[in-house]
Tab-separated table of C-alpha atoms and ligand atoms in Angstrom:
chain	number	residue	atom	x	y	z
A	1	MET	CA	-20.113	0.407	23.635
A	2	THR	CA	-17.699	3.074	22.580
A	3	ALA	CA	-15.251	1.917	19.986
A	4	ARG	CA	-11.933	3.104	20.454
A	5	ALA	CA	-8.853	3.892	18.351
A	6	CYS	CA	-5.579	5.979	18.672
A	7	VAL	CA	-2.533	7.089	17.112
A	8	ILE	CA	0.627	5.923	18.757
A	9	GLY	CA	4.060	8.062	18.619
A	10	TRP	CA	6.796	9.747	20.198
A	11	PRO	CA	6.127	12.854	20.526
A	12	ILE	CA	2.667	12.942	19.134
A	13	GLY	CA	1.727	16.530	19.190
A	14	HIS	CA	1.795	17.119	15.490
A	15	SER	CA	-0.414	14.414	14.257
A	16	ARG	CA	-3.654	15.197	12.239
A	17	SER	CA	-4.995	11.650	12.288
A	18	PRO	CA	-7.562	12.698	15.245
A	19	LEU	CA	-8.796	15.500	12.835
A	20	ILE	CA	-9.447	13.039	9.990
A	21	HIS	CA	-10.795	10.235	11.933
A	22	GLY	CA	-13.012	12.598	14.224
A	23	HIS	CA	-14.708	14.140	10.928
A	24	TRP	CA	-15.467	10.429	9.927
A	25	LEU	CA	-16.968	9.287	13.066
A	26	ASP	CA	-18.945	12.347	13.268
A	27	LYS	CA	-20.024	11.965	9.597
A	28	HIS	CA	-21.078	8.400	10.139
A	29	GLY	CA	-22.714	8.930	13.432
A	30	ILE	CA	-20.441	6.263	15.106
A	31	ASN	CA	-20.192	6.087	18.770
A	32	GLY	CA	-16.167	5.909	18.821
A	33	THR	CA	-13.221	7.986	19.847
A	34	TYR	CA	-9.819	8.513	18.104
A	35	THR	CA	-7.050	9.656	20.311
A	36	LYS	CA	-3.470	10.473	20.498
A	37	GLN	CA	-1.289	8.326	22.736
A	38	GLU	CA	2.261	9.319	23.401
A	39	VAL	CA	4.134	6.155	24.066
A	40	ALA	CA	7.998	5.886	24.701
A	41	PRO	CA	9.897	3.552	22.618
A	42	GLU	CA	10.560	1.499	25.715
A	43	GLU	CA	6.700	1.332	26.408
A	44	LEU	CA	5.610	0.275	22.966
A	45	GLU	CA	5.513	-3.673	23.635
A	46	ASN	CA	3.937	-3.117	26.839
A	47	PHE	CA	1.272	-0.965	25.315
A	48	LEU	CA	0.483	-3.103	22.492
A	49	ALA	CA	0.271	-6.155	24.830
A	50	LYS	CA	-2.485	-4.251	26.803
A	51	MET	CA	-4.340	-2.363	23.967
A	52	GLN	CA	-7.376	-4.756	23.636
A	53	ALA	CA	-7.690	-4.812	27.278
A	54	GLN	CA	-7.689	-1.153	27.375
A	55	GLY	CA	-10.703	-1.019	24.829
A	56	PHE	CA	-9.008	-0.220	21.584
A	57	ALA	CA	-9.873	-1.942	18.312
A	58	GLY	CA	-6.543	-0.865	16.978
A	59	ALA	CA	-4.156	1.949	16.104
A	60	ASN	CA	-2.204	4.067	13.619
A	61	VAL	CA	1.517	3.982	14.321
A	62	THR	CA	3.811	7.044	13.507
A	63	VAL	CA	7.390	7.825	14.052
A	64	PRO	CA	9.302	6.269	15.603
A	65	HIS	CA	7.420	3.072	16.034
A	66	LYS	CA	6.656	1.750	12.503
A	67	GLU	CA	9.351	-0.713	12.251
A	68	GLN	CA	9.138	-1.956	15.863
A	69	ALA	CA	5.218	-2.354	15.516
A	70	LEU	CA	5.805	-4.482	12.641
A	71	ALA	CA	8.220	-6.532	14.524
A	72	LEU	CA	5.736	-6.765	17.454
A	73	ALA	CA	2.723	-7.805	15.491
A	74	ASP	CA	1.445	-11.533	15.509
A	75	HIS	CA	0.726	-11.195	11.667
A	76	ALA	CA	1.651	-8.568	8.943
A	77	ASP	CA	-0.010	-8.275	5.515
A	78	ASP	CA	2.198	-8.046	2.225
A	79	ALA	CA	2.357	-4.222	2.136
A	80	ALA	CA	3.734	-4.024	5.728
A	81	LEU	CA	6.300	-6.595	4.928
A	82	ALA	CA	7.367	-5.252	1.784
A	83	ILE	CA	7.503	-1.643	3.156
A	84	GLY	CA	9.325	-2.754	6.219
A	85	ALA	CA	6.947	-0.791	8.527
A	86	ALA	CA	3.464	-0.715	10.021
A	87	ASN	CA	1.420	2.283	10.153
A	88	THR	CA	-2.119	0.412	10.924
A	89	LEU	CA	-2.890	-2.151	13.518
A	90	TRP	CA	-5.861	-3.914	14.841
A	91	ILE	CA	-6.831	-6.873	16.798
A	92	GLU	CA	-8.475	-9.998	15.059
A	93	ASN	CA	-9.333	-12.997	17.022
A	94	GLY	CA	-7.117	-11.679	20.078
A	95	LYS	CA	-4.094	-11.326	17.546
A	96	LEU	CA	-2.329	-8.114	16.633
A	97	ARG	CA	-2.345	-7.610	13.101
A	98	ALA	CA	-0.381	-4.986	11.138
A	99	SER	CA	-0.795	-3.226	7.742
A	100	ASN	CA	1.013	-0.402	5.817
A	101	THR	CA	-1.420	1.847	4.218
A	102	ASP	CA	0.759	4.420	2.560
A	103	ALA	CA	1.116	2.732	-0.780
A	104	TYR	CA	-2.581	2.550	-0.814
A	105	GLY	CA	-3.103	6.111	0.164
A	106	PHE	CA	-0.618	7.138	-2.635
A	107	LEU	CA	-2.252	5.395	-5.250
A	108	LYS	CA	-5.815	6.388	-4.257
A	109	ASN	CA	-4.670	9.812	-4.192
A	110	LEU	CA	-3.558	9.699	-7.779
A	111	ASP	CA	-6.492	7.652	-8.906
A	112	GLN	CA	-8.761	10.501	-7.624
A	113	GLU	CA	-6.951	13.325	-8.642
A	114	ALA	CA	-5.363	12.270	-11.994
A	115	PRO	CA	-7.598	9.530	-13.219
A	116	GLY	CA	-5.671	7.252	-15.713
A	117	TRP	CA	-2.570	8.318	-14.580
A	118	ASP	CA	-1.302	4.741	-14.623
A	119	GLU	CA	-3.049	3.378	-17.713
A	120	THR	CA	-0.651	4.554	-20.608
A	121	ARG	CA	2.849	4.541	-19.406
A	122	LYS	CA	4.338	2.368	-16.800
A	123	SER	CA	7.205	4.816	-16.350
A	124	ALA	CA	8.240	6.867	-13.170
A	125	LEU	CA	11.039	8.839	-12.020
A	126	VAL	CA	10.990	8.552	-8.037
A	127	LEU	CA	13.255	11.113	-6.024
A	128	GLY	CA	14.535	10.141	-2.463
A	129	ALA	CA	15.055	6.822	-0.679
A	130	GLY	CA	13.586	7.015	2.517
A	131	GLY	CA	10.651	5.129	4.146
A	132	ALA	CA	8.104	7.134	1.959
A	133	ALA	CA	10.140	6.117	-1.299
A	134	ARG	CA	9.751	2.574	-0.207
A	135	ALA	CA	5.954	2.806	-0.099
A	136	VAL	CA	5.784	4.347	-3.364
A	137	LEU	CA	7.899	1.959	-4.959
A	138	PHE	CA	5.601	-0.727	-3.796
A	139	GLY	CA	2.718	1.063	-5.006
A	140	LEU	CA	4.099	1.306	-8.412
A	141	LEU	CA	5.243	-2.290	-8.639
A	142	ASP	CA	1.721	-3.123	-7.689
A	143	ARG	CA	0.462	-1.210	-10.533
A	144	SER	CA	2.794	-3.116	-12.956
A	145	PHE	CA	5.378	-0.184	-13.407
A	146	ASP	CA	8.365	-1.525	-15.415
A	147	ASP	CA	10.538	1.410	-16.094
A	148	ILE	CA	11.096	2.893	-12.591
A	149	ARG	CA	14.015	5.129	-12.109
A	150	LEU	CA	15.248	5.814	-8.676
A	151	THR	CA	17.588	8.813	-7.678
A	152	ASN	CA	18.592	9.987	-4.208
A	153	ARG	CA	21.384	12.363	-3.191
A	154	THR	CA	22.986	9.489	-1.314
A	155	ARG	CA	23.186	6.662	-4.021
A	156	SER	CA	23.919	4.079	-1.701
A	157	ARG	CA	20.630	4.469	0.173
A	158	ALA	CA	18.879	4.191	-3.285
A	159	GLU	CA	20.896	1.013	-3.937
A	160	ALA	CA	19.717	-0.413	-0.447
A	161	LEU	CA	16.163	0.643	-1.234
A	162	ALA	CA	16.140	-1.022	-4.329
A	163	SER	CA	17.458	-4.474	-3.236
A	164	HIS	CA	14.506	-4.931	-0.950
A	165	PHE	CA	12.297	-5.501	-4.405
A	166	ASP	CA	12.494	-8.377	-6.666
A	167	ALA	CA	12.242	-5.894	-9.807
A	168	PRO	CA	14.361	-4.073	-12.081
A	169	ILE	CA	14.651	-0.598	-10.557
A	170	HIS	CA	17.338	1.649	-12.395
A	171	ILE	CA	19.280	3.803	-10.124
A	172	VAL	CA	20.313	7.177	-11.316
A	173	ASP	CA	22.969	9.780	-9.790
A	174	TRP	CA	21.402	12.609	-8.283
A	175	GLU	CA	23.180	15.094	-10.674
A	176	GLN	CA	21.804	13.288	-13.504
A	177	ARG	CA	18.135	13.649	-12.574
A	178	ASN	CA	17.141	16.155	-14.971
A	179	THR	CA	17.962	13.963	-17.882
A	180	GLN	CA	15.560	11.363	-16.504
A	181	VAL	CA	12.409	13.154	-16.582
A	182	ALA	CA	12.127	12.414	-20.321
A	183	GLY	CA	9.373	9.734	-21.321
A	184	CYS	CA	8.124	9.411	-17.493
A	185	GLY	CA	4.469	9.050	-17.145
A	186	LEU	CA	4.998	9.824	-13.435
A	187	ILE	CA	7.437	12.080	-11.583
A	188	VAL	CA	7.235	11.726	-7.816
A	189	ASN	CA	8.988	13.533	-4.969
A	190	THR	CA	9.464	11.855	-1.818
A	191	THR	CA	12.299	13.801	-0.299
A	192	SER	CA	11.676	16.592	2.230
A	193	LEU	CA	13.139	19.073	-0.416
A	194	GLY	CA	10.451	21.679	-0.969
A	195	MET	CA	8.857	21.584	2.489
A	196	THR	CA	8.611	24.569	4.337
A	197	GLY	CA	11.858	25.202	6.141
A	198	SER	CA	13.875	22.970	3.606
A	199	PRO	CA	15.546	24.055	0.470
A	200	PRO	CA	13.316	23.766	-2.763
A	201	LEU	CA	13.632	20.718	-4.913
A	202	GLU	CA	15.575	21.481	-7.977
A	203	LEU	CA	14.393	19.628	-10.922
A	204	ASP	CA	14.089	20.846	-14.431
A	205	LEU	CA	11.089	19.596	-15.986
A	206	SER	CA	11.603	20.932	-19.483
A	207	GLY	CA	12.599	17.441	-20.935
A	208	ALA	CA	9.276	15.835	-19.865
A	209	ASP	CA	6.181	16.066	-21.839
A	210	ALA	CA	2.837	17.569	-21.206
A	211	THR	CA	1.121	14.395	-20.441
A	212	THR	CA	3.390	13.408	-17.500
A	213	VAL	CA	1.834	13.649	-13.913
A	214	VAL	CA	3.902	15.337	-11.321
A	215	THR	CA	3.233	14.394	-7.526
A	216	ASP	CA	4.695	15.611	-4.497
A	217	LEU	CA	4.637	13.919	-1.014
A	218	VAL	CA	5.128	17.313	0.581
A	219	TYR	CA	2.061	18.966	1.590
A	220	VAL	CA	3.288	21.923	3.489
A	221	PRO	CA	2.976	23.885	1.388
A	222	LEU	CA	0.267	22.386	-0.515
A	223	LYS	CA	1.703	23.871	-3.677
A	224	THR	CA	5.338	23.166	-3.806
A	225	SER	CA	7.650	24.958	-6.550
A	226	LEU	CA	7.993	21.529	-8.106
A	227	LEU	CA	4.179	21.309	-8.587
A	228	GLU	CA	4.096	25.230	-9.527
A	229	GLN	CA	6.819	24.422	-12.319
A	230	ALA	CA	4.770	21.428	-13.508
A	231	GLU	CA	1.566	23.330	-13.687
A	232	SER	CA	3.057	26.058	-15.541
A	233	MET	CA	3.910	23.609	-18.234
A	234	GLY	CA	0.633	22.237	-18.364
A	235	MET	CA	1.137	19.048	-16.439
A	236	ARG	CA	-1.294	17.569	-14.300
A	237	THR	CA	-0.268	17.805	-10.695
A	238	VAL	CA	-1.272	16.001	-7.514
A	239	ASP	CA	-0.419	17.365	-4.203
A	240	GLY	CA	0.621	15.142	-1.024
A	241	LEU	CA	-2.268	16.100	1.253
A	242	GLY	CA	-4.635	13.408	-0.376
A	243	MET	CA	-2.065	10.683	0.356
A	244	LEU	CA	-2.328	11.380	3.994
A	245	LEU	CA	-6.186	11.425	3.977
A	246	HIS	CA	-6.549	8.133	1.876
A	247	GLN	CA	-3.938	6.233	3.761
A	248	ALA	CA	-6.276	6.682	6.983
A	249	GLY	CA	-9.365	4.878	5.208
A	250	PRO	CA	-8.541	1.290	5.675
A	251	GLY	CA	-7.610	1.710	9.531
A	252	PHE	CA	-11.237	3.452	10.080
A	253	GLU	CA	-12.919	0.694	8.199
A	254	LYS	CA	-11.084	-2.128	10.327
A	255	TRP	CA	-11.838	-0.408	13.745
A	256	PHE	CA	-15.283	1.353	13.252
A	257	GLY	CA	-16.712	-0.921	10.238
A	258	VAL	CA	-17.420	1.759	7.655
A	259	ARG	CA	-15.071	2.569	4.513
A	260	PRO	CA	-14.852	6.381	4.632
A	261	GLU	CA	-14.642	8.601	1.721
A	262	VAL	CA	-11.935	11.290	1.074
A	263	THR	CA	-14.320	14.399	0.466
A	264	ALA	CA	-13.777	18.033	-0.372
A	265	ASP	CA	-15.200	18.737	3.217
A	266	LEU	CA	-12.426	16.694	4.767
A	267	ARG	CA	-9.831	18.064	2.798
A	268	ASN	CA	-10.720	21.637	3.673
A	269	LEU	CA	-10.929	20.891	7.338
A	270	VAL	CA	-7.305	19.540	7.148
A	271	VAL	CA	-6.152	22.508	4.910
A	272	ALA	CA	-7.526	24.962	7.492
A	273	ASP	CA	-5.848	23.237	10.177
A	274	LEU	CA	-2.500	23.324	8.474
A	275	LEU	CA	-2.874	27.210	7.650
A	276	ASP	CA	-3.584	27.523	11.402
A	277	THR	CA	-0.197	26.033	12.584
B	1	ATR	P1	11.024	9.424	4.901
B	1	ATR	O1	11.208	8.218	5.810
B	1	ATR	O2	9.859	10.339	5.272
B	1	ATR	O3	11.057	9.289	3.302
B	1	ATR	P2	13.918	10.252	5.340
B	1	ATR	O4	14.296	8.671	5.359
B	1	ATR	O5	14.526	11.134	6.400
B	1	ATR	O6	12.373	10.464	5.456
B	1	ATR	O7	14.304	10.715	3.624
B	1	ATR	C1	14.445	11.830	3.540
B	1	ATR	C2	14.739	11.807	1.992
B	1	ATR	O8	14.986	13.313	1.511
B	1	ATR	C3	16.108	11.111	1.631
B	1	ATR	O9	15.929	10.733	0.309
B	1	ATR	C4	17.170	12.241	1.687
B	1	ATR	O10	18.236	12.084	1.129
B	1	ATR	P3	19.576	11.273	1.629
B	1	ATR	O11	19.057	9.709	1.522
B	1	ATR	O12	20.658	11.741	0.544
B	1	ATR	O13	19.557	11.853	2.932
B	1	ATR	C5	16.330	13.375	0.907
B	1	ATR	N1	16.790	14.697	1.335
B	1	ATR	C6	16.779	15.491	2.615
B	1	ATR	N2	17.408	16.654	2.403
B	1	ATR	C7	17.947	16.445	1.130
B	1	ATR	C8	18.801	17.585	0.469
B	1	ATR	N3	19.293	18.870	1.060
B	1	ATR	N4	19.155	17.363	-0.807
B	1	ATR	C9	18.768	16.162	-1.235
B	1	ATR	N5	18.070	15.255	-0.684
B	1	ATR	C10	17.554	15.426	0.491
């Protein structure tokens, strides 16, 4: 029997998940499909209720359904609950289960591209306070970071975000962000600044030291001006594409029974697609 999975969103045109999962299905010779399903918000509950009957082993969930999918699941894991959103669903014993693999993807990308990044200093500066920042904070706390500085243009959003975690997260005024790069093991951009079509992120890294790792969740372009600046100062940099690739792995394993790898081949495939659009 053909195993089926899909990505659910509204609209769904931009999703690169079919490319990623299609590559892994081919590579592992699995008789399976991974399709895009455009599901309107008012149809989500009905779609999830009928998912198993339609032959789906599970699904990825993207905008705008991540919060609603969490609410509709029979069971959610710690990551989904802490992040307040689900991006991966699967059926187990007839029940709908939910996870959020964004923090996992964020951490695995750093593990692969900047080995040892979390071993010496447990200090980080996080820019932004949206859903992506929430996943990043969950990931950093999971790795026992105990000096987290959070800054966002709208300070109240940073305060609200920090309140979701039972951990000391230090809120820094957006205007003060340059002073906070000193002593950080990691600097993370989770804002949309630097993305094609958005203004660049202005952050002066001159106060950081050469051992700081700098990562950007933006992956269009792959090398943002933040990463260029860090690279020119001799720091290790990690682009955001790897997070997208790694977050897909746990879902694939749930639906198709194989834990896939994020290889250069997969990355090249997605890079080619990014350049094509
Ligand atoms: P996501 O869920 O993907 O993280 P989001 O909730 O839209 O997306 O968050 C976007 C982030 O980029 C926010 O931190 C936003 O700051 P505000 O909370 O102040 O809106 C940040 N951002 C977007 N445009 C910005 C700009 N021009 N200057 C500074 N921050 C910006």
